[in-house]
Amino acid sequence: MSDISMIGLGAMGSALARAQVVAGHSVTVWNRTAEKMEPLAELGAEPADSVAQAVEASPAIMVCVDTYAAANGLLWGDDVMPHLAGRTVIQFGTGTPKEARDSEAWLKECGAAYLDAAIHAYPDSIGAADCRILFCGSRAVFERLEVLLTCLGGDLRYLGENVGTAAALDLAVLSHSLGKYTGLAHGARLCEAEGVGVDHFAALFVEGDRARELAEIVHAGDFTLGAFYDGAPVRVWGKAVERLQSQARDAGMTSELPDFLSRLFKRTVAAGHGEEDIAALIKALRDGDGA
Ligand code: NAP
């Protein structure tokens, strides 16, 4: 039996699993693409052969895959569901409040507890003092697991029993960030069109401001993720935009802004920039010249 299991070893899931191993917890890991388990196994984590085995291995199961739909697809199988009773699933992927409520409800039917989490940090900040992660769901469950979760960041915030809270606040913050980053890309394009160096634009923002970092990336012309600064690729941000669209549909509110963002992100990914820094949005804006 391990202390905790981690399902999903992308950039974020690997960082979460690594923090658990470094903290001295015994960790079982599973990922669809098996090779991604190797670096964790080298650190001391136990690779599982299947999702069912990863669930069976621990009382607490962290899940961090692209979407809640993907997470549900992994946990909903006849081979997995019988093992969920008495365990706690902690969902770290980006989702909507409705998806969080639905997850809590079906896991309850399986006899499992549920915590919904939202990470406000890039993978390289997991475990750092300023790494903020929001949690909601049963207070008793959070308090029981807190000892295992503290290694993930210095700013863990429990927001109460309304299980949609973390996802709602996460999407609200993402909406703000997306507005800022797309505005930055447009501003940088404007500088280019007017013959003004984007380095001058960058210098108007204080050191450490993500807007400054993005403008510096545009100025350097190297959009490789992590070349200068850590971040999430355009593809992952694009999935967050889809969650904003879903939330708006679920809540019966306008999706005007996410619909606009969705077109821009889809164009950027379709042009082959999905794995680049979000600063690469400027390439779609350049391609749109004259349109
Ligand atoms: P990523 O590097 O692209 O990894 C995606 C993970 O999801 C991989 O483990 C992938 O498995 C798995 N996956 C996708 N579809 C699947 C399916 N149908 N069945 C099984 N596994 C599937 O993305 P990430 O950056 O780790 O992001 C994961 C989640 O964390 C997202 O919801 C994202 O919004 C959230 N998040 C990310 C950041 C960030 O800065 N990266 C920050 C906050 C929140 P394979 O390896 O087999 O492809």
mmCIF file of C-alpha atoms and ligand atoms in Angstrom, residues 7-14 30-34 36 64-71 73-74 91-95 118-123 170 174 230-233 235-237 239-240 243 275, ligand 1:
data_model
loop_
_atom_site.group_PDB
_atom_site.id
_atom_site.type_symbol
_atom_site.label_atom_id
_atom_site.label_comp_id
_atom_site.label_asym_id
_atom_site.label_seq_id
_atom_site.Cartn_x
_atom_site.Cartn_y
_atom_site.Cartn_z
ATOM 1 C CA ILE A 7 -2.830 9.280 -12.216
ATOM 2 C CA GLY A 8 -1.580 11.419 -15.116
ATOM 3 C CA LEU A 9 2.084 12.298 -15.527
ATOM 4 C CA GLY A 10 2.046 15.203 -17.942
ATOM 5 C CA ALA A 11 4.022 18.329 -17.047
ATOM 6 C CA MET A 12 1.798 19.065 -14.040
ATOM 7 C CA GLY A 13 1.085 15.520 -12.835
ATOM 8 C CA SER A 14 4.814 14.705 -12.911
ATOM 9 C CA TRP A 30 0.189 5.590 -13.624
ATOM 10 C CA ASN A 31 0.225 7.319 -17.011
ATOM 11 C CA ARG A 32 -1.374 6.364 -20.340
ATOM 12 C CA THR A 33 2.013 6.735 -22.088
ATOM 13 C CA ALA A 34 4.037 4.376 -19.938
ATOM 14 C CA LYS A 36 6.495 9.013 -18.588
ATOM 15 C CA CYS A 64 -4.209 15.368 -13.254
ATOM 16 C CA VAL A 65 -5.038 14.775 -16.917
ATOM 17 C CA ASP A 66 -6.183 17.157 -19.673
ATOM 18 C CA THR A 67 -9.887 17.280 -18.829
ATOM 19 C CA TYR A 68 -12.443 15.896 -16.384
ATOM 20 C CA ALA A 69 -13.903 13.905 -19.282
ATOM 21 C CA ALA A 70 -10.526 12.182 -19.717
ATOM 22 C CA ALA A 71 -10.293 11.604 -15.937
ATOM 23 C CA GLY A 73 -12.960 7.941 -18.809
ATOM 24 C CA LEU A 74 -10.133 6.456 -16.751
ATOM 25 C CA GLN A 91 -8.948 16.181 -9.065
ATOM 26 C CA PHE A 92 -6.198 18.654 -10.094
ATOM 27 C CA GLY A 93 -7.108 19.154 -13.768
ATOM 28 C CA THR A 94 -8.803 22.296 -15.047
ATOM 29 C CA GLY A 95 -12.572 21.936 -15.103
ATOM 30 C CA ALA A 118 -7.182 24.129 -8.815
ATOM 31 C CA ILE A 119 -3.481 24.893 -9.266
ATOM 32 C CA HIS A 120 -2.404 28.510 -9.658
ATOM 33 C CA ALA A 121 1.227 27.823 -10.589
ATOM 34 C CA TYR A 122 3.365 26.418 -13.359
ATOM 35 C CA PRO A 123 4.873 22.945 -12.909
ATOM 36 C CA ASP A 170 -9.856 29.008 -11.222
ATOM 37 C CA LEU A 174 -7.848 32.088 -16.104
ATOM 38 C CA ASP A 230 8.289 28.341 -17.588
ATOM 39 C CA GLY A 231 4.649 28.275 -18.617
ATOM 40 C CA ALA A 232 1.924 26.118 -20.083
ATOM 41 C CA PRO A 233 1.821 25.533 -23.855
ATOM 42 C CA ARG A 235 -2.517 23.718 -26.373
ATOM 43 C CA VAL A 236 -3.098 23.520 -22.589
ATOM 44 C CA TRP A 237 -4.323 27.154 -22.465
ATOM 45 C CA LYS A 239 -8.253 23.535 -23.317
ATOM 46 C CA ALA A 240 -8.825 26.060 -20.521
ATOM 47 C CA ARG A 243 -13.694 25.010 -20.107
ATOM 48 C CA GLU A 275 3.453 23.226 -27.912
HETATM 49 P P1 NAP B 1 0.143 17.777 -20.386
HETATM 50 O O1 NAP B 1 1.585 17.943 -20.081
HETATM 51 O O2 NAP B 1 -0.315 17.942 -21.776
HETATM 52 O O3 NAP B 1 -0.305 16.325 -19.854
HETATM 53 C C1 NAP B 1 -1.592 15.837 -20.104
HETATM 54 C C2 NAP B 1 -1.778 14.547 -19.329
HETATM 55 O O4 NAP B 1 -3.126 14.084 -19.565
HETATM 56 C C3 NAP B 1 -0.847 13.435 -19.784
HETATM 57 O O5 NAP B 1 -0.546 12.623 -18.678
HETATM 58 C C4 NAP B 1 -1.733 12.673 -20.785
HETATM 59 O O6 NAP B 1 -1.356 11.348 -20.988
HETATM 60 C C5 NAP B 1 -3.050 12.747 -20.045
HETATM 61 N N1 NAP B 1 -4.210 12.474 -20.885
HETATM 62 C C6 NAP B 1 -4.809 13.320 -21.779
HETATM 63 N N2 NAP B 1 -5.889 12.731 -22.330
HETATM 64 C C7 NAP B 1 -5.970 11.501 -21.779
HETATM 65 C C8 NAP B 1 -6.858 10.410 -21.941
HETATM 66 N N3 NAP B 1 -7.910 10.487 -22.780
HETATM 67 N N4 NAP B 1 -6.656 9.305 -21.207
HETATM 68 C C9 NAP B 1 -5.591 9.230 -20.357
HETATM 69 N N5 NAP B 1 -4.714 10.215 -20.143
HETATM 70 C C10 NAP B 1 -4.901 11.344 -20.857
HETATM 71 O O7 NAP B 1 -0.748 18.783 -19.524
HETATM 72 P P2 NAP B 1 -0.451 19.360 -18.058
HETATM 73 O O8 NAP B 1 0.255 20.666 -18.198
HETATM 74 O O9 NAP B 1 0.128 18.277 -17.206
HETATM 75 O O10 NAP B 1 -1.944 19.713 -17.603
HETATM 76 C C11 NAP B 1 -2.786 18.732 -16.987
HETATM 77 C C12 NAP B 1 -3.938 19.464 -16.317
HETATM 78 O O11 NAP B 1 -3.392 20.376 -15.347
HETATM 79 C C13 NAP B 1 -4.789 20.308 -17.295
HETATM 80 O O12 NAP B 1 -6.143 20.223 -16.935
HETATM 81 C C14 NAP B 1 -4.247 21.711 -17.086
HETATM 82 O O13 NAP B 1 -5.189 22.708 -17.393
HETATM 83 C C15 NAP B 1 -3.928 21.674 -15.586
HETATM 84 N N6 NAP B 1 -2.962 22.720 -15.202
HETATM 85 C C16 NAP B 1 -1.785 22.826 -15.893
HETATM 86 C C17 NAP B 1 -0.910 23.873 -15.569
HETATM 87 C C18 NAP B 1 0.401 24.052 -16.297
HETATM 88 O O14 NAP B 1 1.042 25.090 -16.109
HETATM 89 N N7 NAP B 1 0.858 23.084 -17.087
HETATM 90 C C19 NAP B 1 -1.246 24.770 -14.537
HETATM 91 C C20 NAP B 1 -2.444 24.604 -13.842
HETATM 92 C C21 NAP B 1 -3.301 23.580 -14.191
HETATM 93 P P3 NAP B 1 -0.230 10.987 -22.093
HETATM 94 O O15 NAP B 1 1.084 11.315 -21.456
HETATM 95 O O16 NAP B 1 -0.424 9.545 -22.362
HETATM 96 O O17 NAP B 1 -0.524 11.851 -23.309
#
